[in-house]
Amino acid sequence: MSQETNLTAIKAAIYNALKTAAASGKIKLNENISGVDGICDGFLPESIGLEPPREKAFGDFATNISMKLCKNYSLKPLELAEIIKDNIKSGIFSKIEVKAPGFINFYLSEDTIYKNAKSIISLNENFGKVDIGGGKPTNVEFGSINPTGPISVSHGRQVVLGDVFSSLLEFTNHKVTREYYCNDTGNQIKNLGRSVVSRYREILGEPVTFPEDGYHGDYVVEIAREVLEKYGEKYRRASDDDSEAITVFGDYAQKKMLKEILDDCAQLRIKYDTVYSEKSLHDDGLVEQTLDFLKKNGLTYEKDGATWFLSTKFGDDKDRVLVKSDASKTYALNDIAYHKAKYDRGFQYLINFLGADHHGYTQRLYAAIMALGKDRDSMRILLHQFVTMLRDGQVVRMSKRAANFVVLSELVSEAGADATRYFFLMRKMDAHLEFDINLAKSQSTDNPVYYVQYCHARCNGILKEAQSRGYNTDINHIANLPDETIKLLSSPEEMDILKKAYELPKIIEYAVKNYAPHLLCHYAEELAKLFQSFYTKGKNDASFRVVTDNRELTEARLFLICVVMITIRNVLGIMKVNAPERM
RNA sequence: GCCCCUAUAGCUCAGUUGGAUAGAGCAGCGGUUUCCUAAACCGUGUGCCGGUGGUUCAAAUCCGCCUAGGGGCACCA
């Protein structure tokens, strides 16, 4: 599944060069340095940098290894660099340079670049996959919005981040379950029920005082009309704490909101594998079991009539109440039970997406899983910052009372699923996101999502054109073009495209390991830009055109087109943004 | 008071784990079309990388302190 990347090949080459040099006595480790070969146990230390340099003039990859290691050998950086260079025996380079203060710069040979590009075509939809997860059962929980109101734009960012990150995990061989945790019990549902009862009685002309902490949105009124339709005037005289009315209406409202939330997600192409009910935790006795487990393991104590969880033992700032002095259970306990259930269901890796306002909650959750005997690294809580909506250059205030409240579904109908998904993805989670509605709607290449999609559509257009001129554009034919044909791709523009396309696996791996799905957007835009630039060159200079009467050159360039298309399509596929055939 | 996040060009933001001369898009200015889609491309930047001290061959990046903005610190859920 995993592809050998240039990176691993170069690392191996450097490592072998050091070993060769050591064996021939060219370099000698200082006495006080320990470790196999003086480098590391069989491979280069993590601290050694090997990456594409910013400046193209410094080659395709550069390493700082001799500056890092020269002291171990009592050599100057340049001396060690020269020795490494002289001992490298790998055919994948066309040139290796040593530059002050001690960098070694590697230039990939053209054959290597062609070989890499051919692998893109043969891997096709599998290009970019890297095995990181080893098939590990992974639970990604995101967008667990309380079913007490419509889904907002900040939650929209979360569901897209969660969904795309799930795709990235799938692409890197994790067995992913997308999960929605539904808080379908407790005070907020009671509150919702009470709010509906109030609106219901209001419609019937009864005197009511709306609950202070009730839900004020118009959707509550709408629900009240529906329950009036369904139940008639049966609850006209319901008092403010009439539990039957509150339960019945709360249940109705909650189910309706859940459906709307899931519908909104579906509109954004998000489909959950499981909706896990908080209520079921109680019904199945999991909350009691979890409490017993913690008690048995000596992780609780009694104080002031309440039962406390000794979470400070696991790094939390304070202990948490599990059972209140009135004998009711806290949300914290439910949550521990929920996460215990996740592990008990067989998941080995848990990802939780939460808004930045849940920061205070993370410590106790990490404490909880450690109390359950799990490794802290088996769970990762990802916090994302909020979204600011911009319309006509003005910030759109997101007050629930105001009329300009932006609900996710409205945004999606206005900007479309492609642009909405792409825009929510564009920034790293840690950063606040400014969502420019006008730009998202714009059908121009100022809009990054259109720019990338257009690149794909244009490639497709060129293939169609070639087809109409009698070229065979079948992928199997392209995949089997002889090397001599592919070697006709030799201009710097063409080589840059091939090299950029081959970076995808590296980008994917980095994005997964660093929880940085936004890098997909940047990468897609970079590749699209290189291609658009090449394409336009053909406008002014016929020798750069793809489809010409020169059959062999045309076939070589169709190969290039396929490389770009496959790469863009795979990236957009992970984002679940359409890769259109035409625009 | 304590904790988390953020601060990079006029604006919105990247910055591949500490590397070489800090980048992109937009806006602005100047160009390009007999042509596979101009829904495009090319050129053009005097940036205290919030401030300050430190670590080192090397700091936007790591550490300390300070400033500004956002969020959080319940026997709520």
XYZ file of C-alpha atoms (C1' of nucleotides) in Angstrom:
660
model
C 0.000 0.000 0.000
C 2.704 2.420 1.009
C 4.897 3.863 -1.669
C 8.599 4.261 -1.278
C 9.092 7.982 -1.328
C 12.142 9.846 -2.485
C 12.572 10.895 1.096
C 13.061 7.386 2.421
C 15.343 6.527 -0.489
C 17.564 9.531 0.145
C 17.678 8.904 3.873
C 18.815 5.366 3.195
C 21.459 6.627 0.773
C 22.838 9.080 3.324
C 22.851 6.467 6.031
C 24.709 4.017 3.835
C 27.211 6.693 2.864
C 28.022 7.300 6.515
C 28.459 3.595 7.091
C 30.698 3.223 4.067
C 32.819 6.163 5.117
C 33.129 4.787 8.632
C 34.093 1.341 7.358
C 36.819 2.752 5.160
C 38.163 4.854 8.031
C 37.369 8.205 6.382
C 35.398 9.278 9.424
C 35.789 8.259 13.001
C 33.424 8.861 15.861
C 34.614 10.646 18.955
C 35.138 8.266 21.822
C 32.456 9.735 24.027
C 29.697 9.259 21.474
C 27.607 6.147 21.835
C 25.034 4.552 19.598
C 25.200 2.210 16.692
C 27.379 3.638 13.956
C 27.325 6.893 15.858
C 24.212 7.909 14.048
C 21.213 6.220 15.427
C 19.841 2.733 15.650
C 19.883 1.902 12.016
C 18.576 5.167 10.727
C 19.028 8.876 10.790
C 17.884 10.755 13.876
C 14.612 12.670 13.646
C 16.408 15.940 14.204
C 18.150 15.681 10.863
C 16.402 17.824 8.305
C 15.813 16.523 4.815
C 13.373 18.528 2.794
C 12.864 20.446 -0.400
C 14.591 23.788 0.093
C 12.747 27.027 -0.419
C 15.100 28.048 -3.159
C 15.059 25.961 -6.291
C 18.730 26.760 -6.761
C 19.453 24.454 -3.844
C 18.197 21.298 -5.481
C 15.204 19.057 -4.957
C 16.139 18.037 -1.436
C 18.594 19.458 1.033
C 19.939 18.134 4.284
C 21.651 19.773 7.224
C 23.067 16.496 8.476
C 26.718 17.443 8.404
C 26.087 20.568 10.467
C 24.277 18.414 12.992
C 26.726 15.558 13.135
C 30.109 17.089 12.354
C 30.976 17.581 16.001
C 30.566 13.857 16.614
C 33.376 13.283 14.173
C 35.507 16.323 15.043
C 35.159 17.613 11.509
C 34.057 20.881 10.036
C 30.572 20.874 8.464
C 31.931 21.249 4.945
C 34.442 18.438 5.421
C 31.857 15.956 6.624
C 29.471 17.038 3.864
C 32.086 16.314 1.211
C 32.778 12.888 2.675
C 29.091 12.004 2.716
C 28.693 13.242 -0.826
C 31.638 11.165 -2.054
C 30.262 8.008 -0.482
C 26.718 8.168 -1.758
C 25.979 5.308 -4.098
C 22.497 5.851 -5.333
C 21.359 6.168 -8.874
C 18.401 8.413 -8.172
C 20.392 11.643 -8.337
C 21.711 13.625 -11.241
C 23.830 15.849 -9.049
C 24.841 16.288 -5.428
C 26.287 19.587 -4.244
C 27.871 20.741 -1.042
C 27.204 24.363 -0.174
C 28.326 26.550 2.712
C 27.791 26.511 5.601
C 27.448 22.753 5.175
C 24.281 21.858 3.324
C 24.177 18.902 0.968
C 21.828 19.517 -1.937
C 20.402 16.663 -3.973
C 19.115 16.903 -7.504
C 16.869 14.087 -8.615
C 17.737 12.553 -11.953
C 15.217 12.845 -14.737
C 14.819 9.077 -14.783
C 13.770 9.154 -11.144
C 11.207 11.836 -11.867
C 9.775 9.859 -14.800
C 9.660 6.697 -12.758
C 7.803 8.498 -9.989
C 5.348 9.985 -12.459
C 4.648 6.599 -13.977
C 3.780 5.275 -10.556
C 1.167 8.037 -10.222
C -0.597 6.802 -13.331
C -0.422 3.135 -12.407
C -1.598 3.755 -8.831
C -4.325 6.078 -10.108
C -6.999 6.428 -7.400
C -4.606 4.865 -4.897
C -1.911 7.443 -5.529
C -1.153 9.319 -2.330
C -2.072 6.526 0.040
C 0.372 5.937 2.848
C -0.025 3.260 5.479
C 0.027 5.033 8.801
C -2.823 3.384 10.646
C -2.203 -0.260 9.878
C -5.947 -0.814 9.667
C -6.493 0.410 13.234
C -10.163 0.802 14.266
C -10.547 4.541 14.687
C -13.475 6.510 16.033
C -13.801 10.070 14.837
C -16.378 11.996 16.805
C -17.322 15.373 15.419
C -20.249 17.742 15.252
C -21.885 16.323 18.352
C -24.254 19.253 18.475
C -26.953 19.335 21.093
C -30.232 18.691 19.281
C -31.740 21.845 20.671
C -31.379 24.160 17.717
C -30.202 24.503 14.149
C -26.598 23.851 13.209
C -24.532 27.041 13.034
C -21.612 27.964 10.845
C -18.997 27.296 13.500
C -20.354 23.801 13.823
C -20.238 23.677 10.052
C -16.516 24.144 10.185
C -16.288 21.325 12.665
C -18.302 18.820 10.679
C -16.266 19.509 7.547
C -12.977 19.274 9.416
C -14.097 16.059 11.042
C -15.333 14.561 7.822
C -12.241 15.431 5.802
C -9.899 14.348 8.525
C -11.803 11.057 8.599
C -11.209 10.716 4.873
C -7.534 11.409 5.395
C -7.417 8.694 8.022
C -9.128 6.290 5.657
C -6.653 7.222 2.947
C -3.841 6.353 5.348
C -5.267 2.969 6.293
C -7.308 3.605 9.399
C -10.633 1.811 9.756
C -12.767 4.847 10.450
C -16.167 5.229 12.083
C -17.672 8.697 11.841
C -19.669 9.245 14.991
C -22.205 11.734 16.256
C -22.754 11.728 19.997
C -26.270 12.846 20.645
C -26.980 14.515 23.984
C -30.588 13.392 23.938
C -31.201 13.524 27.666
C -30.652 15.854 30.573
C -31.374 19.454 31.370
C -30.996 20.954 27.944
C -33.642 18.661 26.532
C -35.896 19.490 29.456
C -35.270 23.134 28.706
C -36.139 22.653 25.108
C -39.357 20.905 26.120
C -40.221 23.723 28.494
C -39.575 26.285 25.757
C -41.880 24.454 23.371
C -44.585 24.184 26.036
C -44.392 27.937 26.552
C -44.686 28.729 22.858
C -47.467 26.201 22.503
C -49.513 27.787 25.244
C -48.712 31.215 23.906
C -50.261 30.241 20.573
C -53.339 29.090 22.453
C -53.582 32.499 24.059
C -52.675 31.321 27.554
C -50.696 33.663 29.791
C -47.071 32.504 29.891
C -43.735 33.686 31.146
C -41.068 32.329 28.841
C -38.361 30.398 30.748
C -35.346 32.569 31.377
C -32.824 30.067 30.093
C -35.154 28.781 27.372
C -34.425 28.632 23.664
C -35.547 31.817 21.989
C -35.160 30.989 18.311
C -38.039 31.074 15.871
C -37.658 27.366 15.253
C -39.148 26.755 18.707
C -42.329 28.526 17.647
C -42.419 26.408 14.528
C -42.111 23.256 16.597
C -44.866 24.506 18.909
C -47.183 24.815 15.903
C -46.365 21.265 14.890
C -47.070 19.786 18.308
C -50.293 21.751 18.455
C -51.247 20.117 15.183
C -50.233 16.711 16.470
C -51.527 16.762 20.051
C -54.279 19.338 19.816
C -55.103 21.370 22.929
C -54.513 18.541 25.350
C -51.733 20.413 27.155
C -53.392 23.842 27.140
C -53.362 23.968 30.928
C -49.886 22.519 31.361
C -48.014 24.315 34.111
C -44.383 25.422 33.860
C -43.201 22.203 35.411
C -45.752 19.810 33.989
C -43.359 16.952 33.410
C -45.527 15.041 30.983
C -45.912 17.967 28.589
C -42.236 18.811 28.864
C -41.174 15.246 28.188
C -43.523 14.734 25.264
C -42.703 18.039 23.595
C -39.011 17.836 24.407
C -38.836 14.424 22.871
C -40.636 15.568 19.752
C -38.486 18.682 19.402
C -35.246 16.843 19.994
C -36.000 14.225 17.373
C -36.921 16.863 14.861
C -33.753 18.881 15.519
C -31.588 15.788 15.234
C -33.118 15.007 11.888
C -32.515 18.557 10.709
C -28.930 18.482 11.865
C -28.286 15.237 10.039
C -30.057 16.580 6.959
C -27.855 19.675 7.019
C -24.811 17.431 7.238
C -26.066 15.327 4.352
C -26.432 18.501 2.325
C -22.702 18.951 2.936
C -22.073 15.308 1.897
C -21.440 14.204 5.446
C -22.806 10.879 6.499
C -22.307 9.497 9.960
C -21.730 5.804 10.474
C -23.203 5.920 13.944
C -25.353 8.235 16.012
C -24.601 7.315 19.595
C -27.304 8.160 22.095
C -26.390 9.521 25.496
C -29.685 8.165 26.794
C -28.678 4.656 25.763
C -25.657 4.895 28.069
C -28.072 5.106 30.988
C -30.516 2.585 29.602
C -27.756 0.047 29.075
C -26.356 0.568 32.544
C -22.996 1.747 31.257
C -22.968 4.786 33.510
C -23.393 2.633 36.632
C -20.747 0.205 35.392
C -18.282 3.008 34.817
C -18.902 4.428 38.282
C -18.323 0.983 39.808
C -15.149 0.579 37.785
C -13.743 3.871 39.062
C -14.773 3.128 42.641
C -13.222 -0.327 42.572
C -9.978 1.098 41.312
C -9.827 3.627 44.123
C -10.186 6.631 41.829
C -13.090 8.224 43.670
C -13.767 9.685 47.086
C -16.730 11.127 48.985
C -16.816 14.767 50.014
C -19.652 17.133 50.957
C -22.158 14.426 50.140
C -20.914 14.051 46.556
C -18.773 11.444 44.815
C -15.618 12.868 43.258
C -13.324 11.608 40.529
C -9.656 11.864 41.444
C -8.785 13.399 38.086
C -5.899 15.471 39.464
C -4.040 12.171 39.720
C -3.952 12.220 35.904
C -3.043 15.827 35.362
C -6.376 17.619 35.650
C -6.342 20.941 37.544
C -9.104 19.879 39.917
C -11.115 16.842 40.846
C -14.547 16.455 39.281
C -17.893 15.577 40.755
C -19.405 12.372 39.386
C -22.474 12.034 41.591
C -23.945 15.193 43.041
C -25.092 15.465 46.636
C -28.674 15.138 45.410
C -27.673 11.724 43.990
C -28.009 12.787 40.352
C -25.141 12.010 38.001
C -23.042 14.656 36.278
C -22.307 15.017 32.619
C -18.658 14.324 33.419
C -19.568 10.819 34.522
C -21.658 10.225 31.412
C -18.755 11.318 29.338
C -16.341 8.954 30.980
C -18.868 6.187 30.434
C -19.200 7.189 26.791
C -15.473 7.022 26.216
C -15.185 3.757 28.066
C -17.861 2.475 25.714
C -15.819 3.616 22.724
C -12.886 1.510 23.839
C -15.157 -1.371 24.764
C -16.621 -1.250 21.266
C -13.151 -2.059 19.963
C -11.756 1.295 18.921
C -8.049 1.731 19.428
C -7.735 5.320 18.362
C -10.172 8.104 19.249
C -10.343 11.519 17.652
C -12.665 14.161 19.102
C -13.403 17.402 17.327
C -14.554 20.201 19.605
C -14.941 23.957 19.441
C -12.347 26.072 21.220
C -14.873 26.843 23.952
C -14.520 23.235 25.145
C -10.916 23.707 26.059
C -11.584 23.363 29.792
C -13.052 19.953 29.116
C -10.025 18.382 27.504
C -7.902 17.865 30.620
C -10.562 15.904 32.417
C -11.233 13.757 29.386
C -7.579 12.848 29.032
C -7.586 12.168 32.767
C -10.626 9.968 32.293
C -9.130 7.708 29.660
C -5.948 7.335 31.665
C -8.083 6.347 34.629
C -9.589 3.701 32.374
C -6.084 2.395 31.860
C -5.711 3.674 28.325
C -2.681 5.291 26.790
C -2.997 9.064 26.614
C -1.896 8.969 22.979
C -4.762 6.660 22.050
C -7.051 9.675 22.065
C -6.643 13.067 20.514
C -8.892 16.043 21.142
C -8.753 18.549 18.331
C -10.000 22.019 19.115
C -10.852 24.378 16.322
C -11.323 28.107 16.512
C -14.498 29.905 15.554
C -15.713 31.238 12.255
C -16.313 34.854 11.351
C -18.711 35.310 8.478
C -18.047 38.142 6.068
C -20.602 39.497 3.641
C -19.809 42.483 1.419
C -16.744 43.061 3.553
C -18.829 43.337 6.715
C -18.788 40.933 9.628
C -22.090 39.120 9.964
C -22.965 38.915 13.638
C -24.105 35.524 14.731
C -26.506 36.324 17.493
C -29.277 33.794 17.866
C -31.815 36.558 18.273
C -30.835 38.691 15.334
C -32.386 38.239 11.963
C -29.052 37.876 10.203
C -28.147 34.748 12.145
C -26.297 32.510 9.715
C -27.501 28.972 9.836
C -25.396 26.391 8.076
C -28.128 25.219 5.745
C -28.631 28.771 4.475
C -24.939 29.116 3.817
C -24.797 25.848 1.908
C -27.767 26.752 -0.262
C -26.158 30.082 -0.971
C -22.532 29.099 -1.598
C -22.892 25.446 -2.556
C -21.409 22.371 -0.933
C -18.106 22.517 -2.843
C -17.200 26.046 -1.837
C -18.525 25.652 1.699
C -16.465 22.537 2.309
C -13.365 24.028 0.745
C -13.589 27.296 2.663
C -14.103 25.592 5.997
C -11.007 23.565 5.281
C -8.695 26.311 4.106
C -7.260 27.419 7.444
C -5.509 25.482 10.139
C -7.788 24.562 13.021
C -5.886 26.671 15.540
C -6.603 29.829 13.608
C -9.810 31.769 13.437
C -11.461 31.382 10.083
C -12.783 34.271 8.110
C -15.410 33.035 5.702
C -16.002 35.468 2.863
C -19.432 34.585 1.527
C -19.017 36.729 -1.580
C -15.749 35.067 -2.488
C -17.145 31.594 -1.863
C -20.015 32.346 -4.240
C -17.819 33.932 -6.856
C -17.503 31.965 -10.077
C -14.052 33.254 -10.831
C -10.588 32.000 -10.249
C -10.178 34.481 -7.411
C -12.128 31.792 -5.670
C -9.578 29.097 -4.837
C -12.006 26.220 -5.095
C -12.942 27.241 -8.633
C -9.321 27.669 -9.520
C -8.540 24.109 -8.515
C -11.678 22.656 -10.070
C -11.019 24.564 -13.236
C -7.621 22.986 -13.515
C -9.239 19.571 -13.504
C -11.921 20.598 -15.984
C -9.321 22.076 -18.288
C -7.266 18.891 -18.237
C -10.377 16.979 -19.113
C -11.111 19.406 -21.938
C -7.669 18.811 -23.372
C -8.121 15.052 -23.215
C -11.425 15.415 -25.063
C -9.763 17.575 -27.679
C -7.001 15.026 -28.130
C -9.580 12.281 -28.433
C -11.400 14.137 -31.165
C -8.119 14.394 -33.040
C -7.686 10.669 -32.920
C -5.475 10.205 -29.886
C -5.971 7.296 -27.552
C -6.597 8.842 -24.125
C -7.397 5.626 -22.332
C -5.553 5.494 -19.019
C -4.229 1.994 -19.692
C -2.736 3.162 -22.949
C -1.169 6.207 -21.280
C 0.187 4.062 -18.458
C 2.030 1.873 -20.933
C 3.674 4.548 -23.040
C 7.338 3.711 -23.665
C 9.970 5.509 -21.617
C 11.353 7.207 -24.723
C 8.011 8.939 -25.195
C 7.769 10.153 -21.613
C 11.312 11.476 -21.821
C 10.056 14.086 -24.249
C 8.741 15.891 -21.189
C 11.842 17.878 -20.459
C 11.068 21.564 -20.057
C 11.486 23.003 -16.554
C 7.729 23.674 -16.470
C 6.901 20.064 -17.178
C 9.435 18.709 -14.720
C 8.138 21.035 -12.001
C 4.624 19.700 -12.499
C 5.780 16.100 -12.303
C 7.758 16.805 -9.153
C 4.941 18.705 -7.478
C 2.445 15.963 -8.237
C 4.684 13.373 -6.682
C 4.696 15.312 -3.398
C 1.157 14.195 -2.604
C 1.986 11.181 -0.384
C 4.325 13.334 1.654
C 1.654 16.020 2.064
C -0.927 13.443 3.085
C 1.352 11.926 5.674
C 2.257 15.295 7.087
C -1.380 16.409 7.183
C -2.443 13.304 9.106
C 0.413 13.301 11.568
C 0.064 16.996 12.267
C -3.726 17.227 12.165
C -3.451 19.738 9.361
C -6.061 19.005 6.684
C -5.806 22.607 5.447
C -2.558 21.681 3.723
C -4.591 19.816 1.109
C -5.977 23.143 -0.095
C -2.586 24.767 -0.327
C -1.139 21.836 -2.147
C -3.986 21.645 -4.648
C -3.632 25.346 -5.385
C 0.109 25.051 -5.917
C -0.257 22.201 -8.364
C -3.098 23.930 -10.188
C -1.013 27.065 -10.503
C 1.927 25.227 -12.033
C -0.381 23.629 -14.527
C -2.257 26.809 -15.451
C 1.063 28.499 -15.983
C 2.260 25.744 -18.297
C -1.024 25.776 -20.147
C -0.870 29.488 -20.784
C 2.644 29.198 -22.068
C 1.167 27.106 -24.845
C -1.034 30.030 -25.744
C 1.923 32.173 -26.654
C 4.326 29.501 -27.748
C 2.990 26.657 -29.858
C 5.858 24.417 -28.817
C 4.242 24.187 -25.382
C 0.839 23.092 -26.613
C -0.390 19.683 -25.588
C -2.327 18.564 -28.614
C -0.321 18.990 -31.802
C 0.480 16.977 -34.904
C 3.621 15.685 -33.278
C 2.160 12.366 -32.161
C 4.871 11.289 -29.778
C 5.169 14.626 -28.025
C 1.402 14.872 -27.769
C 1.251 11.467 -26.106
C 3.948 12.499 -23.645
C 1.940 15.568 -22.742
C -1.260 13.591 -22.401
C 0.695 11.587 -19.853
C 1.438 14.849 -18.048
C -2.235 15.803 -18.165
C -3.175 12.476 -16.596
C -0.661 12.958 -13.811
C -2.220 16.306 -12.967
C -5.783 15.022 -13.227
C -5.202 12.019 -11.008
C -3.460 14.078 -8.380
C -6.066 16.845 -8.296
C -8.873 14.327 -8.342
C -7.435 12.411 -5.400
C -6.987 15.561 -3.353
C -10.477 16.826 -4.128
C -11.775 13.325 -3.453
C -10.463 13.421 0.102
C -12.138 16.795 0.552
C -15.318 15.497 -1.066
C -15.263 18.453 -3.408
C -16.348 17.681 -6.958
C -13.730 17.347 -9.667
C -15.854 18.490 -12.608
C -15.316 17.322 -16.170
C -16.271 20.721 -17.465
C -17.287 24.064 -16.025
C -5.858 35.154 39.314
C -5.017 30.477 36.334
C -5.249 27.656 31.496
C -5.562 27.212 25.868
C -5.268 29.631 20.977
C -3.748 33.757 17.912
C -0.272 38.044 16.354
C 3.945 37.370 9.374
C 3.011 42.636 3.177
C -2.640 47.446 2.614
C -6.316 42.753 3.262
C -6.823 37.160 3.963
C -3.253 33.734 5.097
C 1.103 29.787 4.105
C 5.714 28.904 6.172
C 7.247 20.863 5.615
C 9.229 20.231 12.872
C 15.647 25.357 13.892
C 18.391 26.300 7.896
C 20.522 29.288 2.840
C 17.926 35.873 0.010
C 10.652 35.126 4.739
C 6.337 33.246 0.505
C 1.156 32.899 -1.915
C -3.667 34.825 -3.126
C -6.417 39.369 -3.240
C -6.175 44.675 -3.863
C -2.784 48.360 -6.671
C 0.424 49.388 -11.015
C 2.287 47.659 -16.056
C 1.770 43.993 -19.894
C -0.180 39.431 -22.800
C -5.441 36.792 -26.634
C -5.397 34.586 -34.879
C -4.481 29.642 -29.834
C -6.346 22.560 -26.390
C -11.830 27.201 -22.149
C -9.133 34.902 -20.966
C -13.409 31.511 -15.705
C -6.432 32.610 -17.773
C -1.242 34.074 -17.693
C 3.400 37.223 -17.026
C 5.958 41.233 -14.474
C 5.945 44.428 -10.180
C 6.859 44.179 -2.609
C 11.511 49.493 1.735
C 7.528 43.161 5.832
C 11.103 45.936 13.293
C 7.596 37.906 11.201
C 3.445 42.086 18.089
C 7.714 43.802 21.750
C 11.893 42.279 24.537
C 15.738 39.102 26.688
C 17.887 34.241 26.033
C 19.449 29.206 23.796
C 23.048 28.184 18.873
C 27.104 27.723 13.686
C 21.924 29.169 12.389
C 15.336 31.651 15.350
C 9.193 33.845 12.170
C 10.028 28.783 14.246
C 12.547 26.722 20.752
C 12.604 29.026 26.114
C 11.558 33.419 29.722
C 9.051 38.034 30.434
C 5.687 41.861 28.390
C 1.533 43.790 25.111
C -3.020 43.144 22.264
C -7.243 40.053 20.578
C -10.334 35.403 21.009
C -11.903 31.346 24.175
C -12.239 28.793 28.844
C -11.900 28.075 34.259
C -19.795 24.708 37.726
C -22.327 19.508 42.634
C -24.480 23.093 33.955
C -24.913 19.995 29.805
